[in-house]
Each structure stands twice: as structure tokens, then as C-alpha cells.
mmCIF file of C-alpha atoms in Angstrom:
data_model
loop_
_atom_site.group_PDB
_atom_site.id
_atom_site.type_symbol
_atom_site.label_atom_id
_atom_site.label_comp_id
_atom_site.label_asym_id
_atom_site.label_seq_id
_atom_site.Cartn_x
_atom_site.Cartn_y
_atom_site.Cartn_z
ATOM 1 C CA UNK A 860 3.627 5.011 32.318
ATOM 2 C CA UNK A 861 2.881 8.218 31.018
ATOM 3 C CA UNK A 862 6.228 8.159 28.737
ATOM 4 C CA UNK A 863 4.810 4.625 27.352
ATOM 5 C CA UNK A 864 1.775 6.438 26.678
ATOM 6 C CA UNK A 865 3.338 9.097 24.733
ATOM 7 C CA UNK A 866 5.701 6.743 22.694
ATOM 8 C CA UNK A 867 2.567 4.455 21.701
ATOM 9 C CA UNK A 868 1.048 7.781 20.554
ATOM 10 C CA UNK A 869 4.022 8.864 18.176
ATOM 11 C CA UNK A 870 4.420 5.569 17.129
ATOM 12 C CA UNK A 871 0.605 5.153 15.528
ATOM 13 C CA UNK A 872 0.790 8.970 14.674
ATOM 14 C CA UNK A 873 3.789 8.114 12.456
ATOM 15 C CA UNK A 874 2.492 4.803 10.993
ATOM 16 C CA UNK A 875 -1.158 6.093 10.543
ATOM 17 C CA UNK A 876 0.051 9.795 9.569
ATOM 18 C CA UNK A 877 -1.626 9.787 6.031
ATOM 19 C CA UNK A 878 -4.937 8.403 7.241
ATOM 20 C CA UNK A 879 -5.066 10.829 10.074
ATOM 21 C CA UNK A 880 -4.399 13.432 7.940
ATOM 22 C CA UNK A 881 -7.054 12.474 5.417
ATOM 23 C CA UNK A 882 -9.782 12.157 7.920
ATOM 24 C CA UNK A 883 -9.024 15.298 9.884
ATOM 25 C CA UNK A 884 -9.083 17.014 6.696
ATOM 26 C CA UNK A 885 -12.381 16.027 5.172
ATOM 27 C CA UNK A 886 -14.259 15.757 9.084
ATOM 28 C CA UNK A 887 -13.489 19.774 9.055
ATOM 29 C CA UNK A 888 -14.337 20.260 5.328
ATOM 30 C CA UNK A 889 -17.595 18.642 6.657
ATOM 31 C CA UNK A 890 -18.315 21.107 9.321
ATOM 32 C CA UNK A 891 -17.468 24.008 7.478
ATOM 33 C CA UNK A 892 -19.531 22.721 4.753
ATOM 34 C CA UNK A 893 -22.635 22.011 7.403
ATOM 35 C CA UNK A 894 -22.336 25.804 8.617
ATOM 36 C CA UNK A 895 -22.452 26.878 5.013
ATOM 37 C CA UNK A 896 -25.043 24.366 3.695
ATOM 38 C CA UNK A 897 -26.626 21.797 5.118
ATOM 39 C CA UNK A 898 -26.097 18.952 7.757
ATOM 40 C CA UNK A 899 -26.146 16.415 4.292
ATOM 41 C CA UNK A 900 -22.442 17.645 3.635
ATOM 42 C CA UNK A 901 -21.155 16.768 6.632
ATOM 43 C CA UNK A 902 -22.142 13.368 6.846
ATOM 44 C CA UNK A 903 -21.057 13.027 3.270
ATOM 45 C CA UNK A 904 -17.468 14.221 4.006
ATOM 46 C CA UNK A 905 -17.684 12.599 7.258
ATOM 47 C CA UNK A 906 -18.725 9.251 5.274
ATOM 48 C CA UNK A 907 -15.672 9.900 3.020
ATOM 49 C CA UNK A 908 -13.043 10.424 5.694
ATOM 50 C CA UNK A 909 -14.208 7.677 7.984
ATOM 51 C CA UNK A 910 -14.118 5.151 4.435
ATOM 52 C CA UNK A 911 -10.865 6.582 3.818
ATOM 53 C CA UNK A 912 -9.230 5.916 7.349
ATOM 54 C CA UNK A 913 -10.599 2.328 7.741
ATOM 55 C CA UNK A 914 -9.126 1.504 3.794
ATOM 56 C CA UNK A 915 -5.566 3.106 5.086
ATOM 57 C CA UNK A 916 -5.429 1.231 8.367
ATOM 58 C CA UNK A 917 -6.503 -1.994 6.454
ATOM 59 C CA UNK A 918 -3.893 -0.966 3.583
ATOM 60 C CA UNK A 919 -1.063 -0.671 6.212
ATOM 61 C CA UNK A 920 -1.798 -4.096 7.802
ATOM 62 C CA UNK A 921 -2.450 -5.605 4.525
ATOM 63 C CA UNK A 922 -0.359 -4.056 1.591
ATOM 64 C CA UNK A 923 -1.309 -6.095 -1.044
ATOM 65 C CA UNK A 924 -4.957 -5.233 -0.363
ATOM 66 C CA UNK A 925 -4.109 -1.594 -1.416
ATOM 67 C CA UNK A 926 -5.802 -1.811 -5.294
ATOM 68 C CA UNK A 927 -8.943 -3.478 -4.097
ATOM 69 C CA UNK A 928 -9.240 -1.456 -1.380
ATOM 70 C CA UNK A 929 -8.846 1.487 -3.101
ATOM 71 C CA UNK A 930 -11.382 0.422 -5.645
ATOM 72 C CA UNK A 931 -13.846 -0.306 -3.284
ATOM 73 C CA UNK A 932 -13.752 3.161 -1.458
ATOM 74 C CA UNK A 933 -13.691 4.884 -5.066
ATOM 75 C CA UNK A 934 -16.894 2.828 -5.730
ATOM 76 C CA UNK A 935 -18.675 3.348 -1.893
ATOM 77 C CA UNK A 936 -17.404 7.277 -2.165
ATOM 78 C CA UNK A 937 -18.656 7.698 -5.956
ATOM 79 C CA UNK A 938 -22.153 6.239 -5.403
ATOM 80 C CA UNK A 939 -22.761 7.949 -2.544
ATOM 81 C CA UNK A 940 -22.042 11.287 -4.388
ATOM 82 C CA UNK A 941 -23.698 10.581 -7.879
ATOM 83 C CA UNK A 942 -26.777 8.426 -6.935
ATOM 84 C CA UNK A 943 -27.389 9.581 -3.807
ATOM 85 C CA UNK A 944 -26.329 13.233 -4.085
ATOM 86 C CA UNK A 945 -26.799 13.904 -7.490
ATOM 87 C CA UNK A 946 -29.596 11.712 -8.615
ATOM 88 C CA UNK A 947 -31.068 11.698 -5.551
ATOM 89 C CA UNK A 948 -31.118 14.821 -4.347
ATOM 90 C CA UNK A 949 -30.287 16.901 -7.816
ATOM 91 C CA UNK A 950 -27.068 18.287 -6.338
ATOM 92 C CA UNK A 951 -24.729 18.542 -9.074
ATOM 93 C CA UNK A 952 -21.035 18.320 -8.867
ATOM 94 C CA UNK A 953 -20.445 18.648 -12.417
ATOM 95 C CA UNK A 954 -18.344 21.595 -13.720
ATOM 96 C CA UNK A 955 -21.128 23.159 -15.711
ATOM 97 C CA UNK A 956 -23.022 23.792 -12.849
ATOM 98 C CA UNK A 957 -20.801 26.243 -11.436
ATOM 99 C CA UNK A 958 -21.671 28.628 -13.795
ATOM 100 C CA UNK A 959 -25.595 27.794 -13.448
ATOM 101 C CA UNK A 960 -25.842 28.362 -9.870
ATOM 102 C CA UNK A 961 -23.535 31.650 -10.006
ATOM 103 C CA UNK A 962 -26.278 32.831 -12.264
ATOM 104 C CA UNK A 963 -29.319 31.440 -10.373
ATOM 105 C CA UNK A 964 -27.490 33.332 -6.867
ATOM 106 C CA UNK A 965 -26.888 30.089 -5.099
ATOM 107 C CA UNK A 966 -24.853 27.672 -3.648
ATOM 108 C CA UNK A 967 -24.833 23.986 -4.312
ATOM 109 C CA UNK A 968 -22.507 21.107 -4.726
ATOM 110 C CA UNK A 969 -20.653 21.795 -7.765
ATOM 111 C CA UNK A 970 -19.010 25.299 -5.756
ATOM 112 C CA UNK A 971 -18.430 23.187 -2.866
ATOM 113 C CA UNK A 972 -16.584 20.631 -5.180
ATOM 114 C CA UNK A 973 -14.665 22.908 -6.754
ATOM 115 C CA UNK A 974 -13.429 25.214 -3.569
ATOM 116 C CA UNK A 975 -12.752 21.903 -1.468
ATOM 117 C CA UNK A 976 -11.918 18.942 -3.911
ATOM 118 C CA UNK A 977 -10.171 20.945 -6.072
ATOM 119 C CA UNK A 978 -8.851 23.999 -4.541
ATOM 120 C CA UNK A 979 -8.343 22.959 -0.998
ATOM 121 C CA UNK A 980 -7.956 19.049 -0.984
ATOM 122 C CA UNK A 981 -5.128 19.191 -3.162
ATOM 123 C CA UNK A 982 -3.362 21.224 -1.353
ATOM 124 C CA UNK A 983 -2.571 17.897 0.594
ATOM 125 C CA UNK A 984 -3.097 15.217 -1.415
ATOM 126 C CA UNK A 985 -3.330 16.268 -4.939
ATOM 127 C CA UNK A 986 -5.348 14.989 -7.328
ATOM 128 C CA UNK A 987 -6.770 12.225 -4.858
ATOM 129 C CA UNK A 988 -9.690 13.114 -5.343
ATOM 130 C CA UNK A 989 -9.987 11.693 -8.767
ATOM 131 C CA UNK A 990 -8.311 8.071 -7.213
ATOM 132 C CA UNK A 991 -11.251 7.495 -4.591
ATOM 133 C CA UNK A 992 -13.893 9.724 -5.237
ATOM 134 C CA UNK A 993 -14.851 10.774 -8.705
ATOM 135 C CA UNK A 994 -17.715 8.319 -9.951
ATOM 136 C CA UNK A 995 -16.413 8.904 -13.667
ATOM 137 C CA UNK A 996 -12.834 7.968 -12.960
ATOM 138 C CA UNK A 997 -14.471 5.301 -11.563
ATOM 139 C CA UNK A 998 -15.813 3.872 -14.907
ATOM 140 C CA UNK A 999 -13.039 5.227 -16.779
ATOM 141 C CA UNK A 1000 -10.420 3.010 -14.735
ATOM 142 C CA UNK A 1001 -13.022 -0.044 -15.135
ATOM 143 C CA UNK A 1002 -12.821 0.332 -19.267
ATOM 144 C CA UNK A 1003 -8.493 0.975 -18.608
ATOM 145 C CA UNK A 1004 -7.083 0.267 -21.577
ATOM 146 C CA UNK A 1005 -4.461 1.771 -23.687
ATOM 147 C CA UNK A 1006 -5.098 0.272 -27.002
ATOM 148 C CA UNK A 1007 -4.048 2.758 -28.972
ATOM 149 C CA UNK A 1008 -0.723 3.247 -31.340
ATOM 150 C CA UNK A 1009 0.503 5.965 -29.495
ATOM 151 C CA UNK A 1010 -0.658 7.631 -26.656
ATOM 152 C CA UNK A 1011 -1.736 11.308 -26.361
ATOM 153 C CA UNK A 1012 0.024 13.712 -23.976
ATOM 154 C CA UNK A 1013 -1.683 16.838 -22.502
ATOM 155 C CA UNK A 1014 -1.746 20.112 -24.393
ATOM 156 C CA UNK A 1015 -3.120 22.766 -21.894
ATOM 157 C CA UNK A 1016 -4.115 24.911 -24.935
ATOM 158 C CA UNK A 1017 -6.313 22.407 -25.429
ATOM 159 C CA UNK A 1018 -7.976 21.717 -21.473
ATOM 160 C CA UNK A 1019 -8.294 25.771 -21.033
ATOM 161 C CA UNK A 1020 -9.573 25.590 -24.333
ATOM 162 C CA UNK A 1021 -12.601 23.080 -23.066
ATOM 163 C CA UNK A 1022 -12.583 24.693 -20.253
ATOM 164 C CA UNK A 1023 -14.003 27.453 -21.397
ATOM 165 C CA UNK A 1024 -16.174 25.681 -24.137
ATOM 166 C CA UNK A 1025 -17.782 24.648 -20.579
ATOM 167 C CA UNK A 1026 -18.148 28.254 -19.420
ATOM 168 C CA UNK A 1027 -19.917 29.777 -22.518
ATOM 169 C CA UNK A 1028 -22.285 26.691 -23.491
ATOM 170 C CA UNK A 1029 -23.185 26.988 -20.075
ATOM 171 C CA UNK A 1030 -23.833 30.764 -19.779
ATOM 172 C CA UNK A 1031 -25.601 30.415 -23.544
ATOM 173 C CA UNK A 1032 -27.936 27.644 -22.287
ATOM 174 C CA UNK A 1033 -29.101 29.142 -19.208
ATOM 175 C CA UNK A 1034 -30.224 32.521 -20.945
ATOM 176 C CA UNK A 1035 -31.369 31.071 -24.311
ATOM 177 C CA UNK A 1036 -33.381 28.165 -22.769
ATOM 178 C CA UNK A 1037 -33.796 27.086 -18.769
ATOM 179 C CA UNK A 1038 -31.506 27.385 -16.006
ATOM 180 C CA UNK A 1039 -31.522 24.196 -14.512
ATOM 181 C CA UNK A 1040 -30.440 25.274 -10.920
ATOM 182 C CA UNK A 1041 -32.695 26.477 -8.658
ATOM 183 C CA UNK A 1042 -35.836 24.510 -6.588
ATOM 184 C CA UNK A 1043 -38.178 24.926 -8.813
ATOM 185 C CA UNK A 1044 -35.995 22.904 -11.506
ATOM 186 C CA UNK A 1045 -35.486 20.134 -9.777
ATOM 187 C CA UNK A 1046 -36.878 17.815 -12.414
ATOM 188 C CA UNK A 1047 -34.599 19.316 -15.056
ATOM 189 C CA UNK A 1048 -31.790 19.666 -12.765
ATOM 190 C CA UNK A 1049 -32.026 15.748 -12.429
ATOM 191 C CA UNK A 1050 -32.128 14.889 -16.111
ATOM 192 C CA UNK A 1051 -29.580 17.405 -16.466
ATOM 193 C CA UNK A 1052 -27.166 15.322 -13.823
ATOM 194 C CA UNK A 1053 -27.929 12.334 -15.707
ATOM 195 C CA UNK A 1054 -27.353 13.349 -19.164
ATOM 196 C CA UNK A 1055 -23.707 15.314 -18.452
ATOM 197 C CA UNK A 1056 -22.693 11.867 -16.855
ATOM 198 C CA UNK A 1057 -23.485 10.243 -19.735
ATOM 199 C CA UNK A 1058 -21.766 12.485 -21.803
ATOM 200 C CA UNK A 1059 -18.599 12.467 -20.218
ATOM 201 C CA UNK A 1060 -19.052 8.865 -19.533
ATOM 202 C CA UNK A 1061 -19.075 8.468 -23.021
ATOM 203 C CA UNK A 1062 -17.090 11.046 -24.882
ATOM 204 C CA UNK A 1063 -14.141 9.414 -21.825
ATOM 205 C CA UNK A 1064 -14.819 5.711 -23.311
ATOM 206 C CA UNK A 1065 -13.920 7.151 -26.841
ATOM 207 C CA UNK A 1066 -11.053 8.892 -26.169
ATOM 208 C CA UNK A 1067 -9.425 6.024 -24.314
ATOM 209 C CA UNK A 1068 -9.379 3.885 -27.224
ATOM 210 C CA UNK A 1069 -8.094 6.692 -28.798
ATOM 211 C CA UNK A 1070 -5.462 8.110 -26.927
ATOM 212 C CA UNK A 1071 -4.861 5.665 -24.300
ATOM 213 C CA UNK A 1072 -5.849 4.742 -20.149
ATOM 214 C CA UNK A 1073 -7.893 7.415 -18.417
ATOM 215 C CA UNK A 1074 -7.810 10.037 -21.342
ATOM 216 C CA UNK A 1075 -10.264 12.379 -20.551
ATOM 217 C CA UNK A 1076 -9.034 13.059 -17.260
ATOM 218 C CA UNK A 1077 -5.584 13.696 -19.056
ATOM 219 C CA UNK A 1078 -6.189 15.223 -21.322
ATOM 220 C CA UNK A 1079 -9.091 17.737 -20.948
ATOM 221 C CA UNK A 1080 -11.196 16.961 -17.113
ATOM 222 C CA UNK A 1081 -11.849 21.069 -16.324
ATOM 223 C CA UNK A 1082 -11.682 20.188 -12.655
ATOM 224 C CA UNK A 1083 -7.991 18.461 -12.805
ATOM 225 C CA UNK A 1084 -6.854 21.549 -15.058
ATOM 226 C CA UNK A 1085 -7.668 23.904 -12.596
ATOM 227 C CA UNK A 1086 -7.137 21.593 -9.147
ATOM 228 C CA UNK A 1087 -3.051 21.097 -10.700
ATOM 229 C CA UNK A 1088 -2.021 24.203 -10.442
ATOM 230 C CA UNK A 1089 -1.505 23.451 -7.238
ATOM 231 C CA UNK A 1090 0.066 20.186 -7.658
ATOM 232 C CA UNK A 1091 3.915 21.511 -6.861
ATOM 233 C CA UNK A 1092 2.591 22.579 -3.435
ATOM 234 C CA UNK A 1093 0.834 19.604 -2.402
ATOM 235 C CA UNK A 1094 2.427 17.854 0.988
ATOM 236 C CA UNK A 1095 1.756 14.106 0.003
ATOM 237 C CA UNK A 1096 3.676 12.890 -3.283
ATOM 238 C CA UNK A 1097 4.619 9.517 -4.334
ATOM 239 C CA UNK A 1098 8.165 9.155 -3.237
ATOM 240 C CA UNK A 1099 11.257 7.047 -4.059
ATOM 241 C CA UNK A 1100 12.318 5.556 -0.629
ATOM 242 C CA UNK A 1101 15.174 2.930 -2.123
ATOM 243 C CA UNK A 1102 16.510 4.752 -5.485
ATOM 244 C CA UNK A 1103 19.528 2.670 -5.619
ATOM 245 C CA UNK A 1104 17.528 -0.896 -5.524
ATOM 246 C CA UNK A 1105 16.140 0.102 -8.665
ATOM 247 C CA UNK A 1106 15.803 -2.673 -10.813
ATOM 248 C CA UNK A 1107 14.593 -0.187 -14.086
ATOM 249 C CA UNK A 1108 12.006 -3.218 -15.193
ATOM 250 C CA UNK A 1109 9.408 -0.291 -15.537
ATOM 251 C CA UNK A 1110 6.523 -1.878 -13.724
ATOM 252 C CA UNK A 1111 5.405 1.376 -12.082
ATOM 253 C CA UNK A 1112 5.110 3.466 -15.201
ATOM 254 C CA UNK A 1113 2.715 0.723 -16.736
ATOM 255 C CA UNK A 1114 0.734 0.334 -14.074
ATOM 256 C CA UNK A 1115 0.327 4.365 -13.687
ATOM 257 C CA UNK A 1116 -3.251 5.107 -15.614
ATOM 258 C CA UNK A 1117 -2.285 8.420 -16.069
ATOM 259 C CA UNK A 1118 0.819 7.124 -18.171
ATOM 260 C CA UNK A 1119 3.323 9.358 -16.066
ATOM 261 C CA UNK A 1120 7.164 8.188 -16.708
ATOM 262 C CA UNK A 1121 7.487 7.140 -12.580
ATOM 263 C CA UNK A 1122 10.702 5.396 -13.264
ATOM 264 C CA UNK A 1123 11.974 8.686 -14.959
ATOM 265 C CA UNK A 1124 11.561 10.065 -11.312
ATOM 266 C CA UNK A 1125 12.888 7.171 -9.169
ATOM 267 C CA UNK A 1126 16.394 7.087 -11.012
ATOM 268 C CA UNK A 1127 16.471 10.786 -10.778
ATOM 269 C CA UNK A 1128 15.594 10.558 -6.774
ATOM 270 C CA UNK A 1129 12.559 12.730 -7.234
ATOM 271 C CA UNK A 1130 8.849 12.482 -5.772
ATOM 272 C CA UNK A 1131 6.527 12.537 -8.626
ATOM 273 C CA UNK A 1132 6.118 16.032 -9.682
ATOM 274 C CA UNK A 1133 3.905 15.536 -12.398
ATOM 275 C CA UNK A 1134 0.723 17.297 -12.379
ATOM 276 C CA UNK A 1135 -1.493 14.936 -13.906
ATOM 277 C CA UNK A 1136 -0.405 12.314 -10.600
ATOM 278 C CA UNK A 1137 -3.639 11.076 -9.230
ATOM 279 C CA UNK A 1138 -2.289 9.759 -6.057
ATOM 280 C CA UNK A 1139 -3.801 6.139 -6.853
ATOM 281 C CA UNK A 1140 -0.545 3.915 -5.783
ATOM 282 C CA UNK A 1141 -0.956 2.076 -8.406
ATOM 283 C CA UNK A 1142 3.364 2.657 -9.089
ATOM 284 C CA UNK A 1143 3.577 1.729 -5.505
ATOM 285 C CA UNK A 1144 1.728 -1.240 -5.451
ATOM 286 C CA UNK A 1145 3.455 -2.539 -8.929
ATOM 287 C CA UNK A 1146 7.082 -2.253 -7.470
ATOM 288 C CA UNK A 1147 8.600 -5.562 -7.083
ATOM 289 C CA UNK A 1148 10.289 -4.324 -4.485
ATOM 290 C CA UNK A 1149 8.433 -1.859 -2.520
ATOM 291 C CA UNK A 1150 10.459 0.978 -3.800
ATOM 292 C CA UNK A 1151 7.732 3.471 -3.733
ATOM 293 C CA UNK A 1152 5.358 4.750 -1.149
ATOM 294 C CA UNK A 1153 3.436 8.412 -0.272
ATOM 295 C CA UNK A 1154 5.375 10.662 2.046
ATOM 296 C CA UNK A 1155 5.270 14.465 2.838
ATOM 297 C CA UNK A 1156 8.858 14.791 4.083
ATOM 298 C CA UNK A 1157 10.490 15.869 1.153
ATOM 299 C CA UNK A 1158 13.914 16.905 3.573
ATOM 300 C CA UNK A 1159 14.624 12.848 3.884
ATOM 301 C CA UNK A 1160 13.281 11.627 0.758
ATOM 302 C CA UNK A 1161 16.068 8.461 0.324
ATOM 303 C CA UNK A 1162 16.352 5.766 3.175
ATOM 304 C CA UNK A 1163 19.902 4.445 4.002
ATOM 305 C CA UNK A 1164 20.829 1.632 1.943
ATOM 306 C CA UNK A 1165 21.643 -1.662 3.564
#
């Protein structure tokens, strides 16, 4: 009985070993969070790892529910953090804000953001974060479209270059005019959280017709140039499981909004390295014949061919 027992439990740890993963991870971001902030963080993170279980238990009994599925956590996971969070309560997860509660002496969301969803989260999953989570991805993969003659690759010049744009604007706005951090700016804080939105929201929209799907977050997102420096140690890639069957028609490097060259790395019998990799599946769920999947065992990358 007690061997039956422990078979049943390796068999769901195995089949449900991403999803476990993912909520163990953000359930004790949430506690440590709680002890450092508030109780709010850890039902947010609690929220997002209990969404995020339920979508990957659904997604392995129903594959072809992955996209909507995944849509509908990035939507449930982005409101919650922009209206409820951030317009509701002013907490502000935007880069900028770093740098404006460092010089009001506290600690609010946009620290937290960038320590766990950038620093610590992809440590395990990569960019994921911007896949289910970020509220502008969000509207930026709503608006996909790559009408444009030629679309524009990543110069990092260029992101640490806006990067630090970020940094001194910020620093020169909260000494030459108001610091919008701090209690007794909450009114400003929420206009503030509002209008960088709309910014981004915007200045994203343009530079997609530009320069092709998701271009912002390609090509100059502060939190994705600092959170992929870390993307060659992250545990979960997308990995070719059935190199060989490999019919070349190119349908995951299409489908990939970060326009990533995924059949470049299934002929060479590679997990995506790429950096700019949001995790999304969208390669995965746009292989005719289920050549793709996420794995962390990089030792047995290739299953026998039959």
C-alpha cells in the first residue's frame, strides 16, 4: 500500500513538476514578502501561484487550451497588480519608482518587483514573468503585429542606454519638482502610475508597427535588460524533445512574439538560449507535432526516437 502510495506521488510530482514548482516558488516569495511588507503581498503572490497551478493542471489535461489559458492568467494576474495594486492602492511596480522610493527611504512594490520578478523568479523560469504577469505585455501581445519591412533586433547599447535615461529623469524629477513616493503623495503617486502606463502603453504600440511583435519589451523594457542576465542560468527552458521529427515548416519561430529563430535551436538540439525567451509556449503550442515543451533536465534533453 504504502509503495502504491509513493509511486502515485512520483508519478503526479513528475507530470505536475512545473506547476509545483511555480506555486512553491511564488507561495514563499509571498511570505517573505508579508514579513517584509505587508500581508497584501502575500495574498497577491499567493493569488498568482494558485492561478498559475490551476492554468498548468488544466494545460496538462487539455493541451490545446494552453494559449487561452495563458491569456487568461496574464489578464487575472495583470489586473490584479495594475488596478488593484497600483491604481488602487498607489503601489507602483514601474521601473522609475525604484529610484523614487530609494530616495524617499522606503520600500514599495517596484523593489519588490525588481528583487523577486526579476532577480529571483528568473532564476527558474526566466522571463515568465513578462508571459503571465506584466499588464503591458498584456496589451502589447493584444495589438501583436509585425507589420513592419524588417524587424528590429536588440542592441543592448541601446536598453542600458534607456535604462539609464530612466535613472537620471527620475533622480532629476524628484529633486527639481515632487517625489511622488511617500504617504503623503498618494494622489500624485496615483496619477503618476497612470500616466507611466500610458506612456509605455503607448510609446510600445508605436514601436511595434515599427519594428515588429512585442518591440518594446525587445528592444528596450529596463526590467527584461536587467532580469536576462540571468537567463543562461535559469532551470526551465523551452526544449526540443523530438529533434529528428523536425519537419523545418517554421511554425514555432512565427508564432514566437519575441521573433527568436526557435527552429535555429531545434535542428541544432538546443533548449532556447536566447535571452529575450519569454517562456510563453507559444513555439510549443504552434508545433504540428508536439516537438517542443518546457523542461529543466538539460542531461536528457532528446527522447528516443521510435
Amino acid at each position: 500500500m504504502h509503495q502504491k502510495i509513493s509511486e502515485l506521488i512520483r508519478t503526479l510530482c513528475k507530470k505536475y513538476n512545473i506547476a509545483i514548482w511555480a506555486y512553491l516558488c511564488f507561495t514563499l516569495i509571498g511570505v517573505i514578502v508579508w514579513i517584509i511588507r505587508d500581508v497584501r503581498y502575500f495574498f497577491l503572490f499567493n493569488g498568482i501561484a494558485t492561478t498559475e497551478l490551476i492554468a498548468r493542471i488544466i494545460v496538462i489535461r487539455q493541451p490545446k487550451s494552453r494559449q487561452p489559458i495563458r491569456r487568461l492568467v496574464q489578464i487575472i494576474i495583470g489586473a490584479q497588480l495594475l488596478l488593484i495594486l497600483g491604481i488602487g492602492f498607489g503601489v507602483s511596480f514601474q521601473f522609475e519608482q525604484i529610484f523614487f522610493d530609494i530616495q524617499a527611504g522606503i520600500v514599495t512594490g517596484a523593489l519588490i518587483q525588481l528583487i523577486i520578478a526579476r532577480l529571483i523568479i528568473p532564476i527558474f523560469f526566466g522571463n515568465a514573468f513578462c508571459s503571465r504577469a506584466c499588464w503591458d505585455g498584456m496589451i502589447f501581445e493584444a495589438i501583436n503585429t509585425k507589420r513592419c519591412k524588417k524587424a528590429a533586433i536588440r542592441k543592448e547599447w541601446l536598453a542600458w542606454s534607456y535604462l539609464a535615461l530612466i535613472i537620471v529623469l527620475t533622480i532629476l524629477v524628484a529633486h527639481i519638482f515632487t517625489n511622488p513616493a511617500g504617504d503623503e503623495n498618494e494622489p500624485l503617486r496615483r496619477n503618476w502610475i497612470i500616466a507611466s502606463n500610458l506612456f509605455i502603453i503607448s510609446l510600445g504600440y508605436i514601436l511595434t508597427l515599427a519594428c515588429g511583435s512585442r518591440a518594446y519589451c525587445r528592444l528596450l523594457c529596463p526590467f527584461m535588460t536587467i532580469s536576462s542576465l540571468l537567463y543562461r542560468v535559469s532551470i526551465f527552458k523551452i526544449t526540443p524533445i523530438k529533434s529528428a521529427a523536425c519537419t523545418q515548416c517554421g511554425a514555432c519561430s512565427k508564432a514566437c512574439p519575441m521573433l527568436i529563430d526557435v527552429k535555429e535551436s531545434v535542428q541544432k538540439k538546443q533548449q532556447i538560449q536566447n535571452r529575450q525567451c519569454i517562456l510563453c509556449e507559444r513555439c510549443v503550442s504552434a508545433c504540428p507535432n508536439n516537438e517542443l515543451k518546457i523542461s529543466k533536465n538539460r542531461l536528457q534533453m532528446f527522447s528516443p526516437q521510435k
